[in-house]
Coordinates of C-alpha atoms and ligand atoms in Angstrom, one line a residue:
M1 CA 50.3 83.5 -76.3
D2 CA 52.5 86.6 -76.7
Q3 CA 50.9 89.8 -75.5
T4 CA 51.0 93.0 -77.5
I5 CA 50.9 96.4 -75.9
E6 CA 50.8 99.7 -77.7
I7 CA 52.3 102.8 -76.0
I8 CA 50.7 106.1 -76.9
V9 CA 53.2 108.9 -76.4
R10 CA 51.8 112.4 -76.1
H11 CA 54.7 114.8 -75.6
Q12 CA 54.3 116.9 -72.5
N13 CA 51.3 119.0 -72.8
R14 CA 48.7 120.5 -70.5
N15 CA 46.7 117.2 -70.4
S16 CA 49.5 114.9 -69.4
T17 CA 49.8 113.8 -65.8
M18 CA 53.1 114.7 -64.2
I19 CA 54.5 112.0 -61.9
S20 CA 55.3 113.9 -58.6
P21 CA 58.9 113.1 -57.6
E22 CA 57.6 113.0 -54.0
L23 CA 56.0 109.6 -54.7
H24 CA 59.5 108.2 -54.2
S25 CA 59.8 109.5 -50.6
H26 CA 61.0 107.8 -47.4
F27 CA 60.1 107.1 -43.8
I28 CA 62.6 106.6 -41.0
E29 CA 61.9 106.1 -37.3
F30 CA 63.5 104.9 -34.1
L31 CA 62.2 101.3 -34.3
G32 CA 64.6 98.4 -34.2
T33 CA 67.8 99.6 -35.8
C34 CA 66.5 102.0 -38.4
N35 CA 67.8 105.3 -36.9
Y36 CA 70.3 104.0 -34.4
E37 CA 73.0 101.6 -35.8
G38 CA 71.4 101.9 -39.3
I39 CA 71.7 105.6 -40.1
W40 CA 73.3 107.1 -37.0
V41 CA 76.4 105.4 -35.7
G42 CA 78.0 108.5 -34.0
E43 CA 81.0 110.5 -34.8
D44 CA 83.4 108.3 -32.8
S45 CA 82.2 105.0 -34.3
E46 CA 84.6 102.7 -36.1
V47 CA 81.9 102.4 -38.8
P48 CA 82.9 104.8 -41.6
N49 CA 80.7 107.9 -41.1
I50 CA 80.2 111.4 -42.2
G51 CA 79.5 113.5 -39.1
G52 CA 78.0 110.5 -37.3
F53 CA 75.9 109.2 -40.2
R54 CA 76.9 105.9 -41.7
R55 CA 78.8 106.7 -44.9
E56 CA 77.3 103.9 -47.0
I57 CA 73.8 105.1 -46.1
I58 CA 74.6 108.7 -47.0
E59 CA 76.0 107.5 -50.4
G60 CA 73.1 105.3 -51.1
F61 CA 70.5 107.9 -50.2
K62 CA 72.4 110.5 -52.4
Q63 CA 72.3 108.1 -55.3
L64 CA 68.5 107.8 -55.0
E65 CA 67.9 111.6 -54.6
P66 CA 65.1 111.2 -52.0
P67 CA 62.6 114.0 -52.4
V68 CA 61.1 113.9 -48.8
I69 CA 62.0 112.0 -45.6
R70 CA 59.4 111.6 -42.9
W71 CA 60.5 111.5 -39.2
P72 CA 60.3 110.9 -36.2
G73 CA 57.4 108.5 -36.6
G74 CA 55.2 106.6 -36.8
C75 CA 54.2 105.6 -33.3
Y76 CA 57.4 106.9 -31.9
A77 CA 56.3 110.5 -32.8
D78 CA 53.2 110.1 -30.6
T79 CA 55.2 110.4 -27.4
Y80 CA 58.3 112.2 -28.7
H81 CA 59.4 115.5 -27.1
W82 CA 61.6 117.4 -29.5
R83 CA 63.6 119.2 -26.8
D84 CA 65.1 115.9 -25.8
G85 CA 66.9 115.8 -29.1
I86 CA 68.7 119.1 -29.6
G87 CA 71.9 120.7 -28.5
N88 CA 74.9 119.1 -26.9
R89 CA 74.6 115.3 -27.3
T90 CA 76.2 114.5 -24.0
D91 CA 73.5 116.6 -22.2
R92 CA 70.5 114.9 -23.7
P93 CA 68.1 112.9 -21.5
V94 CA 67.8 109.2 -21.7
T95 CA 64.3 107.9 -22.1
Y96 CA 62.9 104.5 -23.1
N97 CA 61.3 103.3 -26.3
E98 CA 58.7 100.6 -26.1
N99 CA 57.3 100.9 -29.6
F100 CA 56.8 97.8 -31.7
G101 CA 58.9 95.6 -29.4
T102 CA 62.0 97.8 -29.7
Y103 CA 62.4 97.9 -25.8
E104 CA 65.5 99.9 -25.7
R105 CA 67.0 102.9 -24.0
D106 CA 66.6 106.1 -26.0
T107 CA 69.7 108.3 -25.8
N108 CA 68.2 110.9 -28.1
Q109 CA 71.5 111.2 -30.1
F110 CA 69.5 111.4 -33.3
G111 CA 67.2 114.4 -32.8
T112 CA 66.0 117.4 -34.8
D113 CA 69.5 118.7 -35.3
E114 CA 70.7 115.4 -36.7
F115 CA 67.6 114.7 -38.8
L116 CA 67.7 118.1 -40.5
R117 CA 71.4 117.8 -41.1
F118 CA 70.9 114.4 -42.6
C119 CA 68.2 115.8 -44.9
K120 CA 70.5 118.6 -46.0
I121 CA 73.4 116.2 -46.8
V122 CA 71.2 113.8 -48.9
G123 CA 69.3 116.6 -50.5
A124 CA 65.8 115.7 -49.2
K125 CA 63.0 117.9 -47.9
P126 CA 62.1 117.1 -44.2
W127 CA 58.6 116.1 -43.1
I128 CA 58.3 116.4 -39.3
N129 CA 55.4 114.6 -37.6
I130 CA 54.4 116.4 -34.5
N131 CA 53.3 114.7 -31.2
M132 CA 49.6 115.2 -30.9
L133 CA 49.1 112.6 -28.2
S134 CA 51.4 113.5 -25.2
G135 CA 52.5 116.8 -26.7
S136 CA 50.8 120.2 -26.8
I137 CA 50.1 123.0 -29.2
A138 CA 52.7 125.1 -27.3
E139 CA 55.3 122.4 -27.9
M140 CA 54.5 122.2 -31.6
R141 CA 54.8 125.9 -32.0
E142 CA 58.2 126.0 -30.3
W143 CA 59.4 123.1 -32.5
M144 CA 58.3 125.0 -35.6
E145 CA 59.9 128.2 -34.3
Y146 CA 63.2 126.3 -33.7
C147 CA 63.2 124.9 -37.2
N148 CA 62.0 127.8 -39.3
R149 CA 62.1 131.2 -37.6
E150 CA 64.4 133.5 -39.5
E151 CA 64.1 136.5 -37.1
N152 CA 66.4 136.5 -34.2
T153 CA 64.4 135.2 -31.2
S154 CA 65.5 133.2 -28.2
I155 CA 64.5 129.9 -29.9
S156 CA 65.9 130.7 -33.3
A157 CA 69.2 131.7 -31.6
E158 CA 69.3 128.3 -30.0
R159 CA 69.1 126.7 -33.4
V160 CA 71.9 128.8 -34.7
R161 CA 74.0 127.9 -31.7
N162 CA 73.2 124.2 -32.1
T163 CA 73.4 123.7 -35.8
S164 CA 75.5 126.6 -37.2
Q165 CA 72.6 126.8 -39.6
Q166 CA 73.6 123.6 -41.4
I167 CA 70.0 122.6 -41.7
V168 CA 67.0 123.2 -44.0
P169 CA 63.7 124.8 -43.1
V170 CA 60.8 122.4 -42.7
E171 CA 57.8 122.9 -45.0
Y172 CA 55.9 119.6 -44.3
W173 CA 54.3 119.2 -40.9
G174 CA 52.2 116.1 -40.0
L175 CA 49.5 116.5 -37.4
G176 CA 49.3 113.3 -35.5
N177 CA 50.1 109.7 -36.6
E178 CA 47.5 106.9 -37.0
V179 CA 45.2 108.8 -34.7
W180 CA 42.7 105.9 -35.1
G181 CA 45.1 103.5 -33.4
G182 CA 48.3 104.2 -31.4
G183 CA 48.0 107.9 -32.0
G184 CA 45.1 108.1 -29.5
M185 CA 42.3 105.8 -30.6
M186 CA 40.4 108.9 -31.6
T187 CA 37.2 109.1 -33.5
A188 CA 37.3 110.9 -36.9
Q189 CA 35.1 113.7 -35.3
G190 CA 37.3 114.0 -32.2
Y191 CA 40.5 114.2 -34.3
A192 CA 39.0 116.8 -36.6
Q193 CA 38.3 119.0 -33.6
E194 CA 41.9 118.6 -32.4
Y195 CA 43.2 119.1 -35.9
R196 CA 41.3 122.5 -36.1
K197 CA 43.2 123.8 -33.1
F198 CA 46.7 122.5 -34.0
A199 CA 46.4 123.5 -37.7
T200 CA 45.2 127.0 -36.7
A201 CA 47.9 127.5 -34.1
M202 CA 50.8 126.9 -36.6
P203 CA 53.0 129.9 -37.0
S204 CA 52.9 131.3 -40.6
F205 CA 56.5 132.5 -40.9
S206 CA 55.1 135.0 -43.3
G207 CA 56.0 138.7 -43.3
I208 CA 55.6 141.8 -45.4
D209 CA 58.5 140.9 -47.7
K210 CA 58.1 137.1 -47.5
A211 CA 56.5 134.4 -49.5
E212 CA 52.9 133.6 -48.5
Y213 CA 52.2 131.5 -45.4
T214 CA 50.8 128.7 -47.5
K215 CA 54.4 127.5 -47.8
M216 CA 53.8 125.6 -44.5
K217 CA 52.1 122.4 -45.5
R218 CA 49.7 120.9 -42.9
I219 CA 49.3 117.1 -43.3
A220 CA 46.3 115.5 -41.5
S221 CA 46.4 112.0 -40.3
G222 CA 44.3 109.9 -42.7
P223 CA 42.6 106.5 -42.3
D224 CA 43.9 103.0 -41.8
G225 CA 44.1 101.9 -45.5
N226 CA 43.9 98.3 -44.4
K227 CA 40.3 98.6 -43.0
P228 CA 37.9 98.6 -46.0
K229 CA 34.9 99.7 -44.0
E230 CA 36.5 101.9 -41.4
R231 CA 38.6 103.8 -43.9
V232 CA 35.5 104.9 -45.9
R233 CA 33.6 106.0 -42.8
W234 CA 36.7 107.7 -41.4
T235 CA 37.2 110.0 -44.4
I236 CA 33.5 110.8 -44.7
D237 CA 33.2 111.6 -41.0
F238 CA 36.5 113.6 -40.9
F239 CA 35.5 115.9 -43.8
N240 CA 31.9 116.2 -42.5
E241 CA 33.2 117.5 -39.3
L242 CA 35.5 120.0 -41.1
A243 CA 32.5 121.1 -43.1
Q244 CA 30.8 122.3 -39.9
Y245 CA 31.7 125.9 -39.8
R246 CA 35.0 127.3 -41.2
M247 CA 37.6 125.1 -42.7
P248 CA 41.1 125.1 -41.2
P249 CA 44.0 124.9 -43.7
I250 CA 44.6 121.3 -44.8
D251 CA 47.2 120.6 -47.5
G252 CA 47.6 116.8 -47.2
Y253 CA 45.8 113.7 -46.0
D254 CA 48.1 110.9 -45.0
L255 CA 46.7 107.3 -45.3
H256 CA 48.8 104.3 -44.4
F257 CA 48.7 101.0 -46.1
Y258 CA 50.7 97.9 -45.4
N259 CA 50.7 94.8 -47.5
W260 CA 50.1 92.4 -44.5
N261 CA 51.4 88.9 -44.9
M262 CA 50.0 87.3 -41.8
K263 CA 48.2 84.2 -43.1
Q264 CA 51.0 81.8 -42.1
I265 CA 52.1 83.2 -38.7
S266 CA 55.0 80.8 -38.5
Q267 CA 56.3 81.7 -42.0
N268 CA 59.7 83.1 -42.6
E269 CA 60.0 86.0 -45.0
V270 CA 62.6 84.2 -47.2
E271 CA 61.0 80.7 -47.3
F272 CA 57.8 80.6 -49.4
D273 CA 56.3 78.6 -52.1
R274 CA 54.4 79.6 -55.3
I275 CA 51.1 80.0 -53.4
E276 CA 52.6 82.3 -50.8
W277 CA 54.4 84.2 -53.5
D278 CA 51.0 84.8 -55.4
E279 CA 49.2 85.8 -52.2
V280 CA 51.6 88.6 -51.4
I281 CA 51.7 89.8 -55.0
Q282 CA 47.9 89.8 -55.3
S283 CA 47.3 91.6 -52.0
S284 CA 49.6 94.4 -53.0
F285 CA 47.1 95.6 -55.7
E286 CA 44.4 96.6 -53.1
L287 CA 46.2 99.9 -52.7
E288 CA 45.1 101.0 -56.1
E289 CA 41.4 100.7 -55.1
V290 CA 42.2 102.5 -51.8
I291 CA 43.8 105.4 -53.6
Q292 CA 40.9 105.8 -56.1
E293 CA 38.3 105.4 -53.4
Q294 CA 40.0 107.9 -51.0
R295 CA 40.6 110.5 -53.7
A296 CA 36.9 110.4 -54.6
L297 CA 35.9 110.7 -50.9
I298 CA 38.3 113.7 -50.3
E299 CA 36.7 115.5 -53.3
Q300 CA 33.2 114.8 -52.0
G301 CA 34.3 116.0 -48.6
L302 CA 35.9 119.2 -49.8
A303 CA 32.8 120.0 -52.0
Q304 CA 30.7 120.2 -48.8
I305 CA 32.9 122.9 -47.2
P306 CA 30.7 126.0 -46.9
E307 CA 31.7 129.2 -48.7
P308 CA 32.8 131.9 -46.3
E309 CA 30.6 134.9 -45.5
G310 CA 32.3 138.3 -45.7
F311 CA 35.4 139.6 -47.4
F312 CA 38.1 137.3 -46.4
P313 CA 39.0 134.3 -48.6
A314 CA 39.0 130.8 -47.2
P315 CA 41.9 128.4 -47.7
P316 CA 41.8 126.7 -51.1
K317 CA 39.6 123.6 -51.3
Q318 CA 42.5 121.3 -52.2
C319 CA 44.1 118.5 -50.3
A320 CA 46.8 116.2 -51.5
L321 CA 46.4 112.5 -50.9
I322 CA 49.6 111.1 -49.3
V323 CA 50.5 107.5 -48.5
G324 CA 52.9 108.2 -45.6
E325 CA 53.7 104.5 -44.9
W326 CA 53.6 101.6 -47.3
G327 CA 55.4 98.3 -47.8
N328 CA 55.2 94.6 -47.2
W329 CA 54.8 93.5 -43.5
H330 CA 55.6 89.8 -43.1
A331 CA 54.5 88.0 -39.9
S332 CA 58.2 87.2 -39.1
A333 CA 58.9 90.9 -38.6
F334 CA 57.2 90.6 -35.2
R335 CA 59.5 87.7 -34.1
N336 CA 62.7 89.0 -35.7
R337 CA 65.4 90.8 -33.8
P338 CA 66.2 93.7 -34.1
A339 CA 62.5 94.6 -34.0
L340 CA 60.7 94.7 -37.3
F341 CA 63.8 93.6 -39.2
Q342 CA 62.9 91.8 -42.5
Q343 CA 65.0 90.4 -45.2
C344 CA 63.8 91.6 -48.7
T345 CA 63.7 89.0 -51.5
M346 CA 62.7 89.3 -55.1
R347 CA 59.1 89.0 -53.9
D348 CA 59.5 92.3 -52.0
A349 CA 61.2 93.9 -55.0
V350 CA 58.4 92.9 -57.3
T351 CA 55.7 94.3 -54.9
T352 CA 57.8 97.4 -54.4
A353 CA 57.8 97.9 -58.2
L354 CA 54.1 97.2 -58.5
T355 CA 53.3 99.6 -55.7
L356 CA 55.4 102.4 -57.2
D357 CA 53.6 101.8 -60.5
I358 CA 50.3 102.1 -58.7
F359 CA 51.4 105.5 -57.5
H360 CA 52.7 106.4 -61.0
R361 CA 49.5 105.4 -62.7
N362 CA 47.4 107.3 -60.2
A363 CA 49.7 110.4 -60.2
D364 CA 46.7 112.6 -60.7
K365 CA 45.2 111.3 -57.4
V366 CA 48.2 110.8 -55.1
Q367 CA 51.0 113.3 -54.6
M368 CA 53.4 111.8 -52.1
A369 CA 54.3 108.4 -50.7
C370 CA 56.9 107.2 -48.2
V371 CA 58.3 103.7 -48.1
A372 CA 58.2 102.1 -44.7
Q373 CA 60.9 102.0 -43.8
S374 CA 64.2 102.9 -45.5
V375 CA 66.7 101.1 -43.2
N376 CA 66.5 97.8 -41.3
V377 CA 62.7 97.9 -40.7
L378 CA 60.0 96.2 -42.8
N379 CA 60.3 96.9 -46.6
S380 CA 63.9 98.3 -46.4
L381 CA 66.3 99.5 -49.0
F382 CA 69.3 99.0 -46.8
L383 CA 70.2 96.4 -44.1
T384 CA 73.0 96.9 -41.7
D385 CA 74.8 94.8 -39.1
K386 CA 77.7 96.4 -37.2
E387 CA 80.1 97.7 -39.8
N388 CA 78.3 96.0 -42.7
C389 CA 75.7 97.6 -44.9
I390 CA 74.0 96.0 -47.9
R391 CA 71.5 97.3 -50.4
T392 CA 68.3 95.1 -50.8
P393 CA 66.7 94.5 -54.2
N394 CA 64.2 97.2 -53.2
F395 CA 67.1 99.7 -53.5
D396 CA 67.6 98.7 -57.1
V397 CA 63.9 99.2 -57.9
F398 CA 64.0 102.8 -56.5
D399 CA 67.2 103.4 -58.5
M400 CA 65.9 102.0 -61.7
Y401 CA 62.6 103.9 -61.3
K402 CA 64.2 107.3 -60.7
V403 CA 63.7 108.0 -64.4
H404 CA 60.0 108.5 -63.9
K405 CA 60.3 111.3 -61.3
G406 CA 58.9 114.4 -62.8
A407 CA 58.1 112.7 -66.1
C408 CA 54.7 112.5 -67.8
L409 CA 52.6 109.4 -67.9
A410 CA 52.3 107.8 -71.3
E411 CA 49.2 105.8 -72.2
I412 CA 49.4 102.0 -72.6
R413 CA 46.8 100.1 -74.5
G414 CA 46.5 96.4 -75.1
E415 CA 45.5 93.1 -73.7
K416 CA 46.4 92.5 -70.1
S417 CA 48.3 89.3 -69.4
K418 CA 47.9 87.6 -66.1
N419 CA 51.3 88.4 -64.8
L420 CA 52.9 91.2 -66.8
Y421 CA 52.3 94.7 -65.5
S422 CA 53.5 97.8 -67.4
M423 CA 53.8 101.5 -66.9
A424 CA 55.4 104.1 -69.1
S425 CA 56.4 107.8 -68.8
T426 CA 58.3 110.3 -71.0
N427 CA 60.2 113.5 -70.5
G428 CA 59.8 114.3 -74.2
E429 CA 63.3 113.1 -75.0
Y430 CA 63.2 109.6 -73.5
L431 CA 60.4 107.1 -73.0
N432 CA 60.9 104.7 -70.1
V433 CA 58.7 101.6 -69.9
N434 CA 58.5 99.4 -66.8
L435 CA 57.8 95.7 -67.4
V436 CA 57.2 93.7 -64.2
N437 CA 56.8 90.0 -64.6
A438 CA 55.0 88.9 -61.4
S439 CA 55.1 85.2 -62.3
Y440 CA 56.8 82.9 -59.8
D441 CA 58.5 80.9 -62.5
K442 CA 57.3 81.7 -66.1
Q443 CA 59.0 83.9 -68.6
T444 CA 56.6 86.2 -70.5
N445 CA 57.0 87.3 -74.1
L446 CA 55.5 90.4 -75.5
F447 CA 55.5 92.9 -78.3
I448 CA 55.6 96.6 -77.7
R449 CA 54.4 98.8 -80.5
L450 CA 55.6 102.4 -80.5
P451 CA 55.4 105.4 -82.8
K452 CA 58.3 104.8 -85.3
E453 CA 60.5 107.7 -84.2
W454 CA 61.4 106.0 -80.9
R455 CA 64.7 104.1 -80.9
F456 CA 65.6 101.4 -78.4
Q457 CA 68.4 102.5 -76.0
H458 CA 68.8 99.9 -73.2
I459 CA 66.9 97.6 -70.8
K460 CA 67.8 97.3 -67.1
C461 CA 66.7 94.0 -65.4
L462 CA 66.4 93.0 -61.8
S463 CA 65.9 89.2 -61.5
S464 CA 67.4 86.2 -60.0
D465 CA 67.7 82.4 -60.4
R466 CA 65.2 81.9 -57.5
P467 CA 62.1 84.0 -56.5
N468 CA 63.2 84.0 -52.9
A469 CA 66.8 85.2 -53.6
C470 CA 68.0 88.1 -51.5
N471 CA 71.2 89.9 -50.6
T472 CA 72.9 88.9 -47.4
F473 CA 75.9 90.1 -45.5
S474 CA 78.0 87.2 -46.9
D475 CA 76.6 87.6 -50.5
P476 CA 75.7 91.3 -50.7
D477 CA 75.2 91.6 -54.5
R478 CA 73.4 88.3 -55.3
V479 CA 70.4 90.2 -56.6
R480 CA 71.5 93.3 -58.5
M481 CA 70.2 95.2 -61.5
K482 CA 71.9 94.2 -64.8
D483 CA 71.6 94.9 -68.5
G484 CA 68.6 92.9 -69.7
L485 CA 68.1 91.1 -73.0
A486 CA 67.6 93.7 -75.8
P487 CA 64.4 93.3 -77.8
I488 CA 64.3 92.3 -81.5
E489 CA 62.8 95.0 -83.7
R490 CA 60.6 92.9 -85.9
E491 CA 59.5 95.9 -88.0
P492 CA 59.9 99.6 -87.4
G493 CA 58.3 100.4 -84.1
L494 CA 57.5 96.8 -83.2
F495 CA 59.7 95.3 -80.5
Y496 CA 59.7 91.7 -79.3
F497 CA 60.8 91.2 -75.6
E498 CA 61.4 88.1 -73.5
I499 CA 60.9 89.0 -69.9
P500 CA 62.3 86.6 -67.2
A501 CA 60.1 85.2 -64.4
A502 CA 59.9 87.2 -61.2
S503 CA 61.6 90.3 -62.6
V504 CA 61.5 94.1 -62.7
N505 CA 62.6 95.7 -65.9
V506 CA 62.9 99.3 -67.2
C507 CA 63.4 99.7 -70.9
Q508 CA 64.4 103.0 -72.4
F509 CA 63.7 104.4 -75.8
A510 CA 65.0 107.8 -77.2
L511 CA 63.3 110.1 -79.6
S512 CA 65.1 110.3 -82.9
M513 CA 64.3 113.3 -85.2
Ligands
AHR601 O1 56.3 101.5 -39.6 C1 56.1 100.9 -38.4 C2 54.8 101.4 -37.7 O2 53.7 101.1 -38.4 C3 54.7 102.9 -37.5 O3 55.4 103.3 -36.3 C4 53.3 103.1 -37.3 O4 52.9 104.4 -37.8 C5 52.7 102.0 -38.2 O5 51.7 101.4 -37.5

């Protein structure tokens, strides 16, 4: 039976939820070939590049307008020493990277100078995750001085010499990564005590004539989103510990959630049947519960923080929920070489769309999210091999979904169909409606009822003849966004759509006056 949904459009007002553009952010790390070979090829490479960065990656990122890029990790950050990656590239030390089966020499050619230049070129804000495991508070402070100090000091002069100021200051600082696991196997209480010291020791970069020091954003390492019991206990314990005595500044809380596909260890990420399709689609929805649960726990935690005695104000009791790593993680990623390399099929594109829509729908609860990872690792948007670079179907999803960044959520009412998921937002002039058909092989038909002043503009559709279709180096555009089938307007404001199986669609309407 056809489904009918009704979209209620309230033009931007104080009650509408704005979709933070930062929900479309990225994560890059030296694992496998994400940073090296993927993004950084070097200035002398035969691969077309812009100052050492692969040209096609720069162009693709620019098209997506990434709000934030998180670096250097991930697990890699837990033993990373920033001084290894600045200045003359021929003088940099060679170390060794054992993270996630990478097992490679680390020439440190892509360091802070390169990361910040990359962010500047593609127009993203950098998020640097500091080393809280083998690093120190002194090292963190010097790294921050190097990136942000405006006054002429020995460290800021070093930056000017190394970068000719072609970089952007860093506002987002992550304190530790997955501290419950590779980041130190800490307890929530132990981490909270470390966090207090690191967060307090951060330079403020404030001054008499400058903006307030709150411009520095401190992001705490949050729980393992994939552990239903532990993640609850972790957040309760962490905020309980912060509620003992004075609260240090805390602007963000970074939980990680991977959509693990480990049931069939021998499975290959491009060969699956209907059951395996459904399993991966269904398990991607857990993140919505995690976000709602964690937002509520953060609010409860903040409510316990004691009011300060005396005259001086305490930091605001606000803390953004961030999903700093998310994406599908198929069992084959552990066997594939380069390490953690995954092909991305229509199944990954559908879960990428469903996940971004979870963020959109919960935009009052979650403020930032970074896909893991952007290039050659896990849920990628780009795959590279020597001089070749292709865009996965996930790239198209991010591209199609750009229209929601900074827009306001519109309300959707109606029956829920088993496989059709919708989300809508408006900027007042346009209304964009996402329609994701998560069925392996069944077309879905539906009616959309809208206030009569909205006129259909176009529909973009990402679909393929097979649910496991993907783009390859020999067939790079097999799965690409195209114009979809326009709806029939059965009566003013009532539109009839036929949505192909296993597809992601964005339909645009414009306000006519
Ligand atoms: O994204 C790959 C790895 O997954 C990251 O390094 C780590 O933070 C997570 O466990």
